[in-house]
Amino acid sequence: MSLVCRVIPCLDVAGGRVVKGVNFENLRDMGDPVELAREYFRQGADELTFLDVTATVDERSTTYDVVRRTAEEVFIPLTVGGGVRSAEDVARLLSVGADKIGVNSAAIARPRLLDEIADRFGAQVLVLSLDVKRSTATGSGFVVTTHGGRTETSLDALEWAREAIQRGAGELLVNSIDADGTREGFDLELVALMREVSSVPVIASGGAGDVTHFGPAIEAGADAVLAASVFHSGQLTVGEVKAAMAADGIAVREVRGVRS
């Protein structure tokens, strides 16, 4: 586990706007991504993650523009995912300011893509994004999904994580589809199981709704915690989350943006 735990706001972007739903459905507009990114940087976010949730050809240029404008104003690591299908896609995103690239569906369709990205750019650039559901169809009880959680694969989530790490993934972004947007807390069992099989950092995602939810995810084995709607709605600030984690004895970087 990392010595210092990271807090990462996630911006799901569609058509140049930040959107959020519940269990990946009923998306609603949450604001301008560059403005939100700037605010989270001010609050003390350790990193930012942009996910192009539609990833259509028509919107790809919009995503590049959003990444470029954000990188010009926000000086923390920026991970970008959604619709990445080739090493050339990675090269272009890096050229406009991304630091790390998240890959999901394309790697499931063609696992060799992970090798190609890691070999060309290094494991530090490659983040495997896993959208995971509970399922009785796999040995671990968790299955990998694609297309925003709408399509289940036959892949056991833990076995896929192991394979991806062997192929060069430098980080796992583990999102619980069941918990996503519910604000009832992270899936701690899923986090703990991923920690057991992972030799690389694990980012817990899906379900954050209160400052008390973040510490347990770290204690379960996550190196970083990611959230979206609680930050976008203004319910919580990054600083408030960090302050709560620090009070629990969890090491975090500088705390800012705590309301009095």
Coordinates of C-alpha atoms in Angstrom, one line a residue:
M1 CA 0.0 0.0 0.0
S2 CA 1.2 3.5 -0.7
L3 CA 2.6 5.6 2.2
V4 CA 0.4 8.6 1.2
C5 CA -3.2 8.0 0.1
R6 CA -4.6 9.9 -2.9
V7 CA -8.0 11.5 -3.2
I8 CA -9.1 11.7 -6.9
P9 CA -12.2 13.4 -8.2
C10 CA -13.6 11.8 -11.3
L11 CA -15.2 13.7 -14.1
D12 CA -17.4 11.7 -16.5
V13 CA -17.5 13.7 -19.6
A14 CA -20.0 13.6 -22.5
G15 CA -20.3 16.2 -25.2
G16 CA -17.8 18.4 -23.4
R17 CA -19.9 18.5 -20.1
V18 CA -19.5 16.6 -16.9
V19 CA -22.4 14.1 -16.3
K20 CA -23.3 11.7 -13.5
G21 CA -26.0 9.1 -12.9
V22 CA -26.8 6.1 -10.7
N23 CA -25.4 2.6 -11.7
F24 CA -24.2 4.3 -14.9
E25 CA -27.8 5.3 -16.0
N26 CA -29.9 8.4 -16.1
L27 CA -27.0 10.8 -16.7
R28 CA -27.5 14.4 -15.7
D29 CA -25.4 17.5 -16.4
M30 CA -23.1 18.5 -13.6
G31 CA -21.1 21.3 -15.1
D32 CA -18.1 22.4 -17.1
P33 CA -15.1 20.0 -16.8
V34 CA -12.4 22.6 -16.8
E35 CA -14.1 24.7 -14.2
L36 CA -14.6 21.7 -12.0
A37 CA -11.1 20.5 -12.5
R38 CA -9.8 24.0 -11.5
E39 CA -11.9 23.9 -8.3
Y40 CA -10.7 20.4 -7.3
F41 CA -7.1 21.5 -7.9
R42 CA -7.7 24.4 -5.5
Q43 CA -9.2 22.1 -2.9
G44 CA -6.1 19.9 -2.9
A45 CA -7.0 16.9 -5.2
D46 CA -4.0 14.7 -5.7
E47 CA -5.0 13.7 -9.2
L48 CA -8.0 14.0 -11.6
T49 CA -9.6 11.4 -13.8
F50 CA -11.5 12.2 -17.0
L51 CA -13.7 9.4 -18.4
D52 CA -15.3 10.0 -21.8
V53 CA -18.5 8.1 -21.1
T54 CA -19.8 8.2 -24.7
A55 CA -16.4 8.0 -26.6
T56 CA -18.0 8.4 -30.0
V57 CA -15.9 9.5 -33.0
D58 CA -17.9 12.8 -33.1
E59 CA -17.0 13.7 -29.5
R60 CA -13.4 12.6 -29.6
S61 CA -12.1 16.0 -30.7
T62 CA -14.2 17.6 -27.8
T63 CA -12.4 15.3 -25.3
Y64 CA -8.9 16.3 -26.6
D65 CA -9.9 19.9 -26.3
V66 CA -11.1 19.4 -22.7
V67 CA -7.9 17.6 -21.8
R68 CA -5.7 20.3 -23.3
R69 CA -7.5 23.1 -21.6
T70 CA -7.4 21.3 -18.3
A71 CA -3.7 20.5 -18.5
E72 CA -2.9 24.1 -19.1
E73 CA -4.5 25.2 -15.8
V74 CA -4.3 22.2 -13.5
F75 CA -0.9 20.9 -12.4
I76 CA -1.6 17.5 -10.9
P77 CA -1.6 14.1 -12.7
L78 CA -4.5 13.7 -15.2
T79 CA -5.8 10.3 -16.2
V80 CA -8.0 10.1 -19.2
G81 CA -10.0 7.1 -20.3
G82 CA -12.9 6.1 -22.6
G83 CA -12.7 4.9 -26.1
V84 CA -8.9 4.3 -26.1
R85 CA -8.4 1.6 -28.7
S86 CA -4.8 1.8 -29.8
A87 CA -1.3 3.0 -28.9
E88 CA -1.9 5.9 -31.3
D89 CA -4.9 7.0 -29.2
V90 CA -2.6 7.0 -26.1
A91 CA 0.1 9.0 -27.9
R92 CA -2.4 11.7 -28.9
L93 CA -3.9 12.0 -25.4
L94 CA -0.4 12.2 -23.9
S95 CA 0.4 14.9 -26.4
V96 CA -2.4 17.1 -25.3
G97 CA -1.6 16.9 -21.6
A98 CA -2.8 13.5 -20.2
D99 CA -0.3 11.8 -17.8
K100 CA -2.0 8.4 -17.6
I101 CA -4.4 6.6 -19.8
G102 CA -7.3 4.3 -18.7
V103 CA -8.2 1.4 -20.8
N104 CA -11.2 -0.9 -20.4
S105 CA -13.4 -2.4 -23.2
A106 CA -10.7 -2.3 -25.9
A107 CA -8.3 -4.3 -23.7
I108 CA -11.0 -6.9 -23.0
A109 CA -11.6 -7.3 -26.7
R110 CA -7.9 -7.4 -27.5
P111 CA -5.7 -8.0 -24.4
R112 CA -2.5 -7.5 -26.5
L113 CA -3.3 -3.8 -26.4
L114 CA -2.1 -3.6 -22.8
D115 CA 1.3 -5.0 -23.9
E116 CA 1.5 -2.6 -26.7
I117 CA 0.8 0.5 -24.5
A118 CA 3.1 -0.7 -21.7
D119 CA 6.0 -1.5 -24.1
R120 CA 5.8 1.8 -25.8
F121 CA 5.0 4.2 -23.0
G122 CA 5.7 2.4 -19.7
A123 CA 3.6 0.8 -17.0
Q124 CA 3.4 4.2 -15.2
V125 CA 1.1 5.4 -18.1
L126 CA -1.2 2.4 -18.2
V127 CA -4.3 2.2 -15.9
L128 CA -6.6 -0.7 -16.3
S129 CA -10.1 0.4 -15.7
L130 CA -12.4 -2.3 -14.4
D131 CA -16.2 -1.9 -14.2
V132 CA -17.1 -4.8 -11.9
K133 CA -20.4 -6.4 -10.9
R134 CA -21.2 -9.0 -8.4
S135 CA -22.0 -12.3 -10.1
T136 CA -22.5 -16.0 -9.3
A137 CA -21.0 -16.9 -12.7
T138 CA -17.4 -16.5 -11.6
G139 CA -15.2 -18.1 -9.0
S140 CA -14.6 -14.8 -7.2
G141 CA -18.2 -13.6 -7.3
F142 CA -17.2 -10.6 -9.4
V143 CA -17.4 -10.2 -13.2
V144 CA -16.0 -7.6 -15.5
T145 CA -18.4 -5.6 -17.6
T146 CA -18.1 -3.4 -20.7
H147 CA -20.1 -0.5 -22.2
G148 CA -20.5 1.4 -19.0
G149 CA -21.6 -1.7 -17.0
R150 CA -24.4 -2.6 -19.4
T151 CA -22.7 -5.8 -20.9
E152 CA -21.4 -8.6 -18.7
T153 CA -18.4 -10.5 -20.0
S154 CA -17.4 -14.0 -18.9
L155 CA -14.2 -12.7 -17.3
D156 CA -13.6 -13.2 -13.6
A157 CA -12.6 -9.7 -12.3
L158 CA -9.7 -11.0 -10.2
E159 CA -8.3 -13.2 -13.0
W160 CA -8.5 -10.3 -15.4
A161 CA -6.7 -8.0 -13.0
R162 CA -3.9 -10.5 -12.6
E163 CA -3.5 -10.9 -16.4
A164 CA -3.6 -7.2 -17.0
I165 CA -0.8 -6.6 -14.4
Q166 CA 1.3 -9.3 -16.1
R167 CA 0.8 -7.5 -19.4
G168 CA 2.0 -4.2 -18.0
A169 CA -0.8 -2.4 -16.3
G170 CA 0.7 0.0 -13.7
E171 CA -2.5 0.7 -11.8
L172 CA -6.0 -0.7 -11.3
L173 CA -9.1 1.6 -11.3
V174 CA -11.7 -0.7 -9.7
N175 CA -15.2 0.6 -10.1
S176 CA -18.2 -1.2 -8.5
I177 CA -21.2 -0.9 -10.8
D178 CA -23.4 -2.1 -8.0
A179 CA -22.3 0.8 -5.7
D180 CA -21.9 3.5 -8.4
G181 CA -23.8 6.6 -7.6
T182 CA -25.6 5.1 -4.6
R183 CA -23.6 7.1 -2.0
E184 CA -23.9 4.1 0.3
G185 CA -20.1 3.4 0.5
F186 CA -17.4 1.6 -1.4
D187 CA -17.6 -2.2 -2.0
L188 CA -15.0 -3.1 0.6
E189 CA -15.1 -6.8 -0.2
L190 CA -14.2 -6.0 -3.8
V191 CA -11.4 -3.7 -2.7
A192 CA -9.9 -6.2 -0.3
L193 CA -10.0 -9.0 -3.0
M194 CA -8.3 -6.7 -5.5
R195 CA -5.6 -5.8 -3.0
E196 CA -4.8 -9.5 -2.5
V197 CA -4.2 -10.2 -6.2
S198 CA -2.6 -6.8 -7.1
S199 CA 1.1 -5.9 -7.1
V200 CA 0.3 -2.4 -8.3
P201 CA -1.7 0.5 -6.8
V202 CA -5.5 0.0 -6.5
I203 CA -8.0 2.9 -6.8
A204 CA -11.4 2.3 -5.2
S205 CA -14.3 3.8 -7.1
G206 CA -18.1 3.7 -6.8
G207 CA -20.4 4.4 -3.9
A208 CA -18.8 7.3 -1.9
G209 CA -21.5 9.4 -0.1
D210 CA -20.0 10.6 3.1
V211 CA -16.6 11.5 4.6
T212 CA -16.8 8.3 6.7
H213 CA -16.8 6.1 3.6
F214 CA -13.2 6.9 2.4
G215 CA -11.1 5.7 5.3
P216 CA -12.6 2.2 5.3
A217 CA -11.7 1.8 1.6
I218 CA -8.1 2.6 2.3
E219 CA -8.1 0.2 5.3
A220 CA -9.5 -2.5 3.0
G221 CA -6.5 -2.1 0.8
A222 CA -7.0 0.8 -1.7
D223 CA -4.1 3.1 -2.4
A224 CA -6.4 5.9 -3.6
V225 CA -10.1 6.7 -3.4
L226 CA -12.1 8.2 -6.4
A227 CA -15.4 9.9 -6.2
A228 CA -17.6 12.0 -8.5
S229 CA -21.1 13.0 -7.5
V230 CA -20.4 14.0 -3.9
F231 CA -17.8 16.4 -5.2
H232 CA -19.7 17.7 -8.2
S233 CA -22.8 18.4 -6.1
G234 CA -20.8 20.3 -3.5
Q235 CA -21.9 17.9 -0.8
L236 CA -18.2 17.3 0.1
T237 CA -14.9 19.0 -0.7
V238 CA -11.6 17.2 -1.3
G239 CA -10.3 18.9 1.8
E240 CA -13.1 17.6 4.0
V241 CA -12.4 14.1 2.8
K242 CA -8.7 14.4 3.5
A243 CA -9.4 15.9 6.9
A244 CA -11.6 13.0 7.9
M245 CA -9.0 10.5 6.6
A246 CA -6.2 12.3 8.5
A247 CA -8.3 12.2 11.7
D248 CA -8.4 8.4 11.2
G249 CA -4.7 8.3 11.1
I250 CA -4.4 7.9 7.3
A251 CA -1.5 9.8 5.7
V252 CA -2.7 12.3 3.1
R253 CA -1.1 15.2 1.3
E254 CA -1.8 18.8 2.2
V255 CA -5.4 19.4 3.3
R256 CA -7.2 22.4 1.7
G257 CA -10.7 23.4 0.9
V258 CA -12.2 22.6 4.3
R259 CA -15.3 24.7 5.1
S260 CA -15.5 26.3 8.5

